[in-house]
Coordinates of C-alpha atoms and ligand atoms in Angstrom, one line a residue:
X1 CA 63.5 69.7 90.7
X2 CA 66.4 67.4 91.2
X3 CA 67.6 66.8 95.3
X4 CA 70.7 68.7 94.3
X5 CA 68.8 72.0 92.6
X6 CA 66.1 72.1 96.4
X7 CA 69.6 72.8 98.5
X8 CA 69.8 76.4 99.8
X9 CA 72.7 78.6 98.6
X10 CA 74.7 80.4 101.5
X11 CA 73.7 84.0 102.0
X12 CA 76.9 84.7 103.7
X13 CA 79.6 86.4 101.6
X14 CA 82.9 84.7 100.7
X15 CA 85.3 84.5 103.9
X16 CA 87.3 88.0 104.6
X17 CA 85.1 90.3 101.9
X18 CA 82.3 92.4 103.5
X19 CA 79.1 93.1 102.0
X20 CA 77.8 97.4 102.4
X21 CA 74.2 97.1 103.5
X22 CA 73.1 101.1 103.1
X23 CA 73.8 101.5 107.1
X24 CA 77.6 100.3 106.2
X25 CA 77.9 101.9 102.7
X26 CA 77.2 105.5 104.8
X27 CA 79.9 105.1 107.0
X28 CA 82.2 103.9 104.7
X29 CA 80.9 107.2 102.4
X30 CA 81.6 109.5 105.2
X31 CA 85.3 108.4 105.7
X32 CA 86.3 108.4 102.0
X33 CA 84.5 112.1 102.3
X34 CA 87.1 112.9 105.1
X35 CA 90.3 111.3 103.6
X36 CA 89.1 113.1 100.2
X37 CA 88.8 116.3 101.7
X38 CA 92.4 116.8 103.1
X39 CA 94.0 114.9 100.7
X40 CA 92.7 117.3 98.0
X41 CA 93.5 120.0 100.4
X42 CA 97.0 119.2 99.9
X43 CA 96.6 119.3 96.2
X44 CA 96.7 115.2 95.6
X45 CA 94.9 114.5 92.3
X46 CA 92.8 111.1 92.3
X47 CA 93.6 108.6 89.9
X48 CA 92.2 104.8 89.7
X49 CA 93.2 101.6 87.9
X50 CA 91.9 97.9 87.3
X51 CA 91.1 95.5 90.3
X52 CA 92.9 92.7 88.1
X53 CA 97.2 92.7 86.9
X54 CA 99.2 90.3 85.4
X55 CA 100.7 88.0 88.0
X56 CA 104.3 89.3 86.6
X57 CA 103.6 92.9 88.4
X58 CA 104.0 91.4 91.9
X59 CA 106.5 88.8 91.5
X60 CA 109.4 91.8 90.4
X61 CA 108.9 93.5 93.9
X62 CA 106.6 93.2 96.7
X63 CA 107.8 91.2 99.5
X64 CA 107.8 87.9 99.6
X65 CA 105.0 87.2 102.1
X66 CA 102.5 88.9 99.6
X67 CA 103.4 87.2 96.3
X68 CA 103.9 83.8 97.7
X69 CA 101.3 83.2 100.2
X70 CA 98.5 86.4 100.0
X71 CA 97.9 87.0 96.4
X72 CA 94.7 85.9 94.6
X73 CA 96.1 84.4 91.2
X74 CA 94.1 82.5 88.2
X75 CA 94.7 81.6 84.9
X76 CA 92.5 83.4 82.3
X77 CA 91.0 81.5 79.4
X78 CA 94.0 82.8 77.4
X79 CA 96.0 80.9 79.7
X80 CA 97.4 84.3 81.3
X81 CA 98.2 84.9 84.4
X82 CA 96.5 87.5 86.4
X83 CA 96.3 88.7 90.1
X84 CA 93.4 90.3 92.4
X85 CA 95.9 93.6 93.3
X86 CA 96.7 93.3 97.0
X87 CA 98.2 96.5 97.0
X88 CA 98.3 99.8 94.7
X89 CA 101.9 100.8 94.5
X90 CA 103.2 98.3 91.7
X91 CA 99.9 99.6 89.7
X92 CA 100.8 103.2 90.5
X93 CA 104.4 102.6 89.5
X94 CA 103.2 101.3 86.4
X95 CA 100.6 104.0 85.4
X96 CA 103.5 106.6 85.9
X97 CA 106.4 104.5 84.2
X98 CA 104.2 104.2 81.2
X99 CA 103.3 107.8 81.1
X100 CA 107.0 108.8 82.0
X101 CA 107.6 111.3 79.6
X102 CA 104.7 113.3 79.1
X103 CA 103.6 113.6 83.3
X104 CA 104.5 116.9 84.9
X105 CA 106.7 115.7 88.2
X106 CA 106.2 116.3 91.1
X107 CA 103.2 114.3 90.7
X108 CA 100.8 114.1 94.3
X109 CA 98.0 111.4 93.1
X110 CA 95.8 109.5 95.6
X111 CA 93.3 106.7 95.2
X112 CA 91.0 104.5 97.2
X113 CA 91.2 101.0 95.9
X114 CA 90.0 98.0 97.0
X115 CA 92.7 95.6 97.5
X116 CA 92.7 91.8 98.1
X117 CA 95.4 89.8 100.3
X118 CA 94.7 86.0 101.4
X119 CA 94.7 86.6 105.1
X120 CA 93.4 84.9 108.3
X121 CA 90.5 86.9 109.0
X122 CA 90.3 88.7 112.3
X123 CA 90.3 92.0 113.8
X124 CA 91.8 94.8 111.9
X125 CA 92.7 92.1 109.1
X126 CA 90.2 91.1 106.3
X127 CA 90.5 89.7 103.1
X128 CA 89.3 92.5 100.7
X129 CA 89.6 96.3 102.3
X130 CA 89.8 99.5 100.7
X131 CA 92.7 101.5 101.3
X132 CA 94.0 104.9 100.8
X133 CA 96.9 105.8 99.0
X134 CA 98.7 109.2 98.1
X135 CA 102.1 109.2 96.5
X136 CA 104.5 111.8 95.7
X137 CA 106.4 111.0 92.5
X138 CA 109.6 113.3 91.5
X139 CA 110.9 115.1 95.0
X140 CA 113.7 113.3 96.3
X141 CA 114.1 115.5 99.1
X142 CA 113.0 115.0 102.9
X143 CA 110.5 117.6 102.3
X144 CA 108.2 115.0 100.5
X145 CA 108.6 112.5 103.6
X146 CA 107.8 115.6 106.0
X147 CA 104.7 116.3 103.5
X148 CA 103.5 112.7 103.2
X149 CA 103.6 112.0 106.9
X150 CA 102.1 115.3 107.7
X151 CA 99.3 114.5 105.6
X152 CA 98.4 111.4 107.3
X153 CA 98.4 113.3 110.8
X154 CA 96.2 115.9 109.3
X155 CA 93.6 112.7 108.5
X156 CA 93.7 111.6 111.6
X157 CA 92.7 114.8 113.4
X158 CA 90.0 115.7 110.6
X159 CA 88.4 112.5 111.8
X160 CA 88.8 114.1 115.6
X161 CA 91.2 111.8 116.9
X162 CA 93.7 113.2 119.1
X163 CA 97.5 113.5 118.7
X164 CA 98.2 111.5 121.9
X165 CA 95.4 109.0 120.9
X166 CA 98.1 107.9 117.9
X167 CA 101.5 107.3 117.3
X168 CA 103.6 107.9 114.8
X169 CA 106.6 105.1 114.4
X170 CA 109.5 105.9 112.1
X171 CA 112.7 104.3 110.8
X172 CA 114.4 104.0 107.8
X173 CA 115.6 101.3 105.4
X174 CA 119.0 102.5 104.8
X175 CA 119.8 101.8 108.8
X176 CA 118.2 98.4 108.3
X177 CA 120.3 97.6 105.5
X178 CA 123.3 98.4 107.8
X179 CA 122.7 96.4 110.6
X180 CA 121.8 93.7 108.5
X181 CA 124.7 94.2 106.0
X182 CA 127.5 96.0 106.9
X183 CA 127.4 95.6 110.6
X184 CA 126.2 91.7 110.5
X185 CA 127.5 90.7 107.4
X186 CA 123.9 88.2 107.6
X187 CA 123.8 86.8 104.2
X188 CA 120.2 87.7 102.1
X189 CA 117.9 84.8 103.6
X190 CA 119.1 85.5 107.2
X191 CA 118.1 88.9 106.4
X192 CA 114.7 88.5 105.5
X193 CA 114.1 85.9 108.2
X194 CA 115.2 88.6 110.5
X195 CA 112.8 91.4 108.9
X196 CA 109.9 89.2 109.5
X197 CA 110.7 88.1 112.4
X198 CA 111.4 91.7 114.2
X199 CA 108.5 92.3 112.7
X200 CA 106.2 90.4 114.5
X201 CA 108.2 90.7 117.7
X202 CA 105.8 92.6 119.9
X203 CA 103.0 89.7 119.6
X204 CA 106.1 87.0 120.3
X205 CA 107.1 87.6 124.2
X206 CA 110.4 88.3 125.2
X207 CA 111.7 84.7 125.6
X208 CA 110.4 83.2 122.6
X209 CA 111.4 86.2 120.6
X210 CA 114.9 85.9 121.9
X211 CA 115.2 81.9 120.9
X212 CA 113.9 82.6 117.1
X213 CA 116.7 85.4 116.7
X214 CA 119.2 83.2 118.4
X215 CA 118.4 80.6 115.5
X216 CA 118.4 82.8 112.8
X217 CA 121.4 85.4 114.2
X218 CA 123.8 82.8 116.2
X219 CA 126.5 84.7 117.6
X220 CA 125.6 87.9 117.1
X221 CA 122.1 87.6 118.8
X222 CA 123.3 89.6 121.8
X223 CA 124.7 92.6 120.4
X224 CA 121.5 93.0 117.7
X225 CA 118.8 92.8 121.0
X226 CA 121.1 95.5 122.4
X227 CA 120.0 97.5 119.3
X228 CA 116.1 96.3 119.3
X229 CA 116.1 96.8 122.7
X230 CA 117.6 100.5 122.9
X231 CA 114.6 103.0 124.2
X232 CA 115.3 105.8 122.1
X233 CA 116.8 107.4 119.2
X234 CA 120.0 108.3 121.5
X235 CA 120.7 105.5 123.4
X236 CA 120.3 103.7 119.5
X237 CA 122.7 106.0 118.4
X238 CA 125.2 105.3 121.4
X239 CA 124.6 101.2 121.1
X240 CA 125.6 101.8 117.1
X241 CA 128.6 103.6 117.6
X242 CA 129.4 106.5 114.9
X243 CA 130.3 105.3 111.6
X244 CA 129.7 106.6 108.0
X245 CA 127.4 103.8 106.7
X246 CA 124.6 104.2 109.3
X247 CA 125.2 108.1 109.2
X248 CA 122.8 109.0 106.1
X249 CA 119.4 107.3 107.8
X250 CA 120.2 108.2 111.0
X251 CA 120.4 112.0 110.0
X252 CA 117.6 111.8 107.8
X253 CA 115.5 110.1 110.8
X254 CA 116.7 113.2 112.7
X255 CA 115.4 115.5 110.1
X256 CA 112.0 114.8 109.5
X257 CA 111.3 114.4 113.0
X258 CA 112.5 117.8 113.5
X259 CA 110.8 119.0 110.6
X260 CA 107.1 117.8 111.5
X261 CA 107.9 119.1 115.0
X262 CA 108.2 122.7 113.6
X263 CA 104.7 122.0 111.9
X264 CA 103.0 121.1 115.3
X265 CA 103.2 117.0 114.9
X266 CA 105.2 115.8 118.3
X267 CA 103.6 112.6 118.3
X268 CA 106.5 110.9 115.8
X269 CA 108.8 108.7 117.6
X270 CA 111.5 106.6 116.3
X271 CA 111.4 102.7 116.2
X272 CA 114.0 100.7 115.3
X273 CA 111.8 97.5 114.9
X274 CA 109.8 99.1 112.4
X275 CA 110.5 96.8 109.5
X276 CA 107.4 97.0 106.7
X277 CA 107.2 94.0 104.9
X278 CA 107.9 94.9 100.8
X279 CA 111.1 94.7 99.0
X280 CA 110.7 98.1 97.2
X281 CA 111.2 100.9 100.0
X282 CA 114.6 102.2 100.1
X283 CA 114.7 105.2 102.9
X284 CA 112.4 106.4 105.6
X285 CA 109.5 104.4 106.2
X286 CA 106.7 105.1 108.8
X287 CA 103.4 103.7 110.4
X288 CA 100.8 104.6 112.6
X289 CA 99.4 102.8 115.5
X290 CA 96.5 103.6 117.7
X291 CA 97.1 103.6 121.5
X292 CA 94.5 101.8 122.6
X293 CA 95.3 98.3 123.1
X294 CA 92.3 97.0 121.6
X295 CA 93.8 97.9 117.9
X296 CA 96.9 96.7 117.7
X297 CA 97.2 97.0 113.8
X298 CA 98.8 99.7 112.1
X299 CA 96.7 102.4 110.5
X300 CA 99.2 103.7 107.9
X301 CA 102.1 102.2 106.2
X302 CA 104.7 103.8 103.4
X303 CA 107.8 105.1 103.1
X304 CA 110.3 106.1 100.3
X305 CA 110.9 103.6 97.2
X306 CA 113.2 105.5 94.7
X307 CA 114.2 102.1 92.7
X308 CA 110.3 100.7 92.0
X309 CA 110.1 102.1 88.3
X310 CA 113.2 100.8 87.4
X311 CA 111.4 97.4 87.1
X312 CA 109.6 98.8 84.0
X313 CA 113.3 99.4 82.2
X314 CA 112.7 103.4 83.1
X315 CA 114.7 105.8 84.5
X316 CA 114.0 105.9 88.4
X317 CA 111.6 108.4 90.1
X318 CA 112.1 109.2 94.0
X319 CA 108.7 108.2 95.3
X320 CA 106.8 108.7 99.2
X321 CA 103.7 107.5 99.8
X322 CA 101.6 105.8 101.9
X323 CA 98.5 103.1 102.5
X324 CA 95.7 103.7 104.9
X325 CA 93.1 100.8 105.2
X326 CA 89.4 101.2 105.4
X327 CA 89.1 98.5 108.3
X328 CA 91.4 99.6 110.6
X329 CA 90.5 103.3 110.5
X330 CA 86.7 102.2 111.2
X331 CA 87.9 100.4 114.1
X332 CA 89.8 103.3 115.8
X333 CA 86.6 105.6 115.2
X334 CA 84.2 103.4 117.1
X335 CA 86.3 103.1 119.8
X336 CA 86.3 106.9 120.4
X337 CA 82.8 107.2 118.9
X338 CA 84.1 109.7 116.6
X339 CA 81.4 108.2 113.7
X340 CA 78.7 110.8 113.6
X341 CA 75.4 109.6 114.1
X342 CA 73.4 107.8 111.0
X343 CA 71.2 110.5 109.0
X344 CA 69.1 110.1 106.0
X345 CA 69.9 111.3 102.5
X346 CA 66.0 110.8 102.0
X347 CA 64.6 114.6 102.6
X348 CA 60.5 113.5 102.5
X349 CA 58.4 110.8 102.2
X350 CA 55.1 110.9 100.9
X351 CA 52.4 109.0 102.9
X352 CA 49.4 108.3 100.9
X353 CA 45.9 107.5 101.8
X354 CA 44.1 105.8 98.4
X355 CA 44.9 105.4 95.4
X356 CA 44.1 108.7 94.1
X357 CA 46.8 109.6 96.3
X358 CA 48.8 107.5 95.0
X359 CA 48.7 109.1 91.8
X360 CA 49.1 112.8 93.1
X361 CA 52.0 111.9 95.3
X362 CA 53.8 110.7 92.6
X363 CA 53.4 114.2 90.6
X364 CA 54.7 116.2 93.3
X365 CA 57.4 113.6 93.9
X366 CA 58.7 113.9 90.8
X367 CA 58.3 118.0 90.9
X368 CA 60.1 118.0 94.5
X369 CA 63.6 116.0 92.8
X370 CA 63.1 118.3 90.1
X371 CA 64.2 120.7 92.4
X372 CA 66.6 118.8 94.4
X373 CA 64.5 117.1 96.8
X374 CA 65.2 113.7 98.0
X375 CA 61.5 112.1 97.8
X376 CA 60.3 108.6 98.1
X377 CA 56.6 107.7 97.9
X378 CA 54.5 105.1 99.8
X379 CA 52.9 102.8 97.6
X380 CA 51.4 100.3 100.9
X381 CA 47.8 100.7 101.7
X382 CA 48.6 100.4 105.3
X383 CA 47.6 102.9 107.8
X384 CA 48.9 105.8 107.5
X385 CA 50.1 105.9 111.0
X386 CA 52.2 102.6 110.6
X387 CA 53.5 104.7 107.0
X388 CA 54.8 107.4 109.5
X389 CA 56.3 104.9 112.1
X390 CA 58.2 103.7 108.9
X391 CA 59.4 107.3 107.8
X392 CA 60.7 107.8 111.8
X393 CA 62.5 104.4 111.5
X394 CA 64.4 105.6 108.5
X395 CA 65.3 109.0 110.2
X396 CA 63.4 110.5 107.2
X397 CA 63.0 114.2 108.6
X398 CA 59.8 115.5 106.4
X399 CA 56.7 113.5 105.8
X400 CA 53.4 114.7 103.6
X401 CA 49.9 112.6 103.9
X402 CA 48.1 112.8 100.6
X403 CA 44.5 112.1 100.5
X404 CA 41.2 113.2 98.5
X405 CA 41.7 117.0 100.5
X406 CA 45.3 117.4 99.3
X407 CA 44.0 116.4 96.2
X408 CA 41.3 119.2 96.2
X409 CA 42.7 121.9 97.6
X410 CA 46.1 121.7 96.2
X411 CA 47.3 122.7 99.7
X412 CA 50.3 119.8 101.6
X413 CA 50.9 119.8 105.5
X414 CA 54.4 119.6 105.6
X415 CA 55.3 117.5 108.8
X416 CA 58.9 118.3 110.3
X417 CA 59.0 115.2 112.6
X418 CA 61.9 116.5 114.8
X419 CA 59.4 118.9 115.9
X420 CA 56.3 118.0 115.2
X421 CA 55.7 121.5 113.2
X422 CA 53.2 121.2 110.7
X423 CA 53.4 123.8 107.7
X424 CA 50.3 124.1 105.5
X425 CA 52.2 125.0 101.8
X426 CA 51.1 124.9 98.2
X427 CA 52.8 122.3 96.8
X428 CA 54.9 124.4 94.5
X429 CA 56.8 125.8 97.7
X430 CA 57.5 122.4 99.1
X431 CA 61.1 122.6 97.9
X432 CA 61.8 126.4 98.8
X433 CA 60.5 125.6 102.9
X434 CA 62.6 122.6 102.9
X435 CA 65.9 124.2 102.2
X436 CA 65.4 127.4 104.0
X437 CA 65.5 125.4 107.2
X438 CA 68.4 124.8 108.2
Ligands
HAM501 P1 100.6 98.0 103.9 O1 101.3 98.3 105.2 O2 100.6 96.6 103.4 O3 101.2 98.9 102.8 O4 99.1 98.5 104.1 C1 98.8 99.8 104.5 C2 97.6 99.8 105.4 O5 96.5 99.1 104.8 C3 97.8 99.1 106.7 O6 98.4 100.0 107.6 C4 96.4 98.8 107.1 O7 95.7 99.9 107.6 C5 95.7 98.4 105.7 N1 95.7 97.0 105.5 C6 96.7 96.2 104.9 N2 96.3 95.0 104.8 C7 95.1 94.9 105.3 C8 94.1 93.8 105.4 N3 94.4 92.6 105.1 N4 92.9 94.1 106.0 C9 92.6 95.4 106.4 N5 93.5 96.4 106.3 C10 94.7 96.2 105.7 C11 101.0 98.9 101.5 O8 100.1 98.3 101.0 C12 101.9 99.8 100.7 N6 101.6 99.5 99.2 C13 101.5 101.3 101.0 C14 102.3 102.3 100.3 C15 101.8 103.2 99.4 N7 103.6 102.5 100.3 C16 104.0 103.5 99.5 N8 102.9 103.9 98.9

């Protein structure tokens, strides 16, 4: 073998992506169970699509951060351009522009994709995570903003986390596009300078915020800190003054809080920093943020995009939705140790003595799964006592020794290892014990 050929490969996984060992894949399991369960409770209908899009999908409308300096792009040996999706919603818009015509609206459709973004990897920010996304397609009124965001609250408590353990930050693009436009006049690239820049303004400082925006604002720095600075929806109000062009988000802002206050949800406060980073959004938008300091990334992300299908050449179709991650979510439940401890799928092992019991185990193995029983059999010639320390290891709760007197008598000692309760059973009534207990 050539010098080249001896080298070891790299077990490690390629920067930002995560491999699911089983310990992993069960958590992950047991929050897409969660997110499944109340999304489907609110009547959301699951829908998927292909990891890989042409590269023309993203550059329409995303935000220019994403296209330009996340996305994973290649040329295929047709010479076509295609992207690793970083997000769902141009995918989504897609599947329900092309279907236009024959879908019954209002649509409510989530998925759990994975999605890939080129990122610095690091807390609560990974190169490949999962995310949950559930989209209303068809209601252009509030109510769908008051649904969508009640939604995500009712997620959050199904995984036990408390309402004042989370916050729920609202604002809504069509003040944005005042301040920035009507009230500033700042011309497009000033804009999204701005965007990005408020955007990132809590990790900044005061001081240095304040010298970026006087660079990209001038003049009319003051005045617009007066507005990022204000400490609540009123004293915003009072700083904006009344006029007609800022009227519309502000009421609207009013309206859904008041509307997810009547449903029990108090945690939603406003935030006129609250800038979310794609093009495509066009009203309210939202996220959530953890309290504890320790994650400081947001949870959930969406907002209204009425214009997205127009991209396709269709007619619009109001849209809400939102994106939770995978990684962030995980985060927040360890830090309240709100994952429930690791059990086994595995129902039984079979420990076996000789050969001979090799050969019987495997015949009421395949019997037990016959019936629904989860069985795995122990092929070792080791001790039996090191086969049981393996079956406690693997929080297995039923173990069988089979042996020569199994073998004769037909009759298995059922172990409950919890316990230590033996049950002596034919084998034929193996299945029947195992599910009457509870
Ligand atoms: P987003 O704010 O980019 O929105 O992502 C939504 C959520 O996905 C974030 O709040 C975070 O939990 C998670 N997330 C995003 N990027 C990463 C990453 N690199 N690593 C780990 N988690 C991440 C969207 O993607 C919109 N398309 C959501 C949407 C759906 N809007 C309307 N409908």
């Amino acid at each position: 073998m050539s010098e080249e050929k001896k080298q070891k490969l790299s077990t490690d996984s390629y920067k930002g992506v995560r491999d699911f060992y089983p310990a992993d894949m069960a958590i992950q399991n047991y929050i897409f169970g969660v997110i499944k369960k109340v999304v489907e409770s609110y009547g959301y209908l699951e829908y998927s699509a292909s990891i890989l899009e042409s590269a023309d999908l993203y550059k329409a409308k995303t935000g220019e951060e994403i296209v330009n300096e996340q996305t994973y792009t290649f040329t295929d040996r047709g010479g076509r351009e295609v992207t690793l999706r970083p997000e769902m919603t141009p995918t989504v818009a897609r599947m329900v522009a092309k279907n236009q015509k024959a879908l019954l609206f209002p649509l409510r459709w989530y998925s759990i994709p994975n999605l890939f973004r080129y990122e610095q990897p690091q807390r609560g920010r990974l190169r490949e995570h999962w995310q949950l996304n559930a989209d209303i397609f068809g209601e252009k009124s509030l109510h769908a903003e008051v649904e969508i965001i009640s939604l995500a609250s009712s997620i959050m408590r199904a995984f036990g986390v408390k309402d004042n353990q989370f916050e729920i930050r609202i604002n809504s693009r069509k003040i944005i596009n005042y301040i920035f436009g009507e009230l500033f006049a700042f011309p497009e690239e000033t804009r999204s300078e701005l965007a990005k820049l408020i955007d990132k303004k809590e990790k900044m400082g005061a001081a240095v915020f304040k010298a970026a925006l006087k660079t990209a604002a001038g003049e009319k720095t003051d005045k617009l800190l007066t507005l990022l600075n204000s400490k609540n929806f009123e004293e915003f109000a009072k700083s904006l003054g009344e006029t007609a062009g800022e009227k519309a988000g502000m009421d609207e802002i009013k309206t859904v809080i008041a509307s997810l206050e009547k449903l029990g949800i108090t945690n939603v406060v406003f935030d006129q920093t609250l800038m979310r980073g794609f093009d495509y959004y066009t009203g309210v938008v939202f996220e959530i943020f953890d309290q504890n300091p320790d994650n400081r990334r947001s949870l959930f992300g969406g907002g209204r995009y009425d214009d997205l299908l127009e991209i396709f050449g269709k007619e619009k179709v109001p849209a809400v939705g939102f994106g939770m991650g995978d990684v962030t979510i995980r985060d927040v439940l360890e830090t309240y140790s709100l994952l429930p401890s690791p059990t086994s799928k595995i129902k039984l092992a079979l420990c076996t003595i000789d050969e001979n019991g090799i050969g019987y185990a495997e015949e009421v193995a395949q019997e037990l799964r016959a019936q629904d029983i989860s069985v795995i059999v122990n092929y070792s010639d080791k001790k039996v006592g090191d086969q049981i320390k393996s079956v406690v290891r693997q929080s297995i709760p039923y173990v069988i020794c089979i042996g020569s007197d199994e073998i004769k008598s037909g009759k298995l000692k059922l172990k409950e290892l919890a316990s230590g309760k033996e049950t002596e059973l034919e084998s034929s009534n193996v299945a029947m014990h195992i599910k009457n207990q509870k």
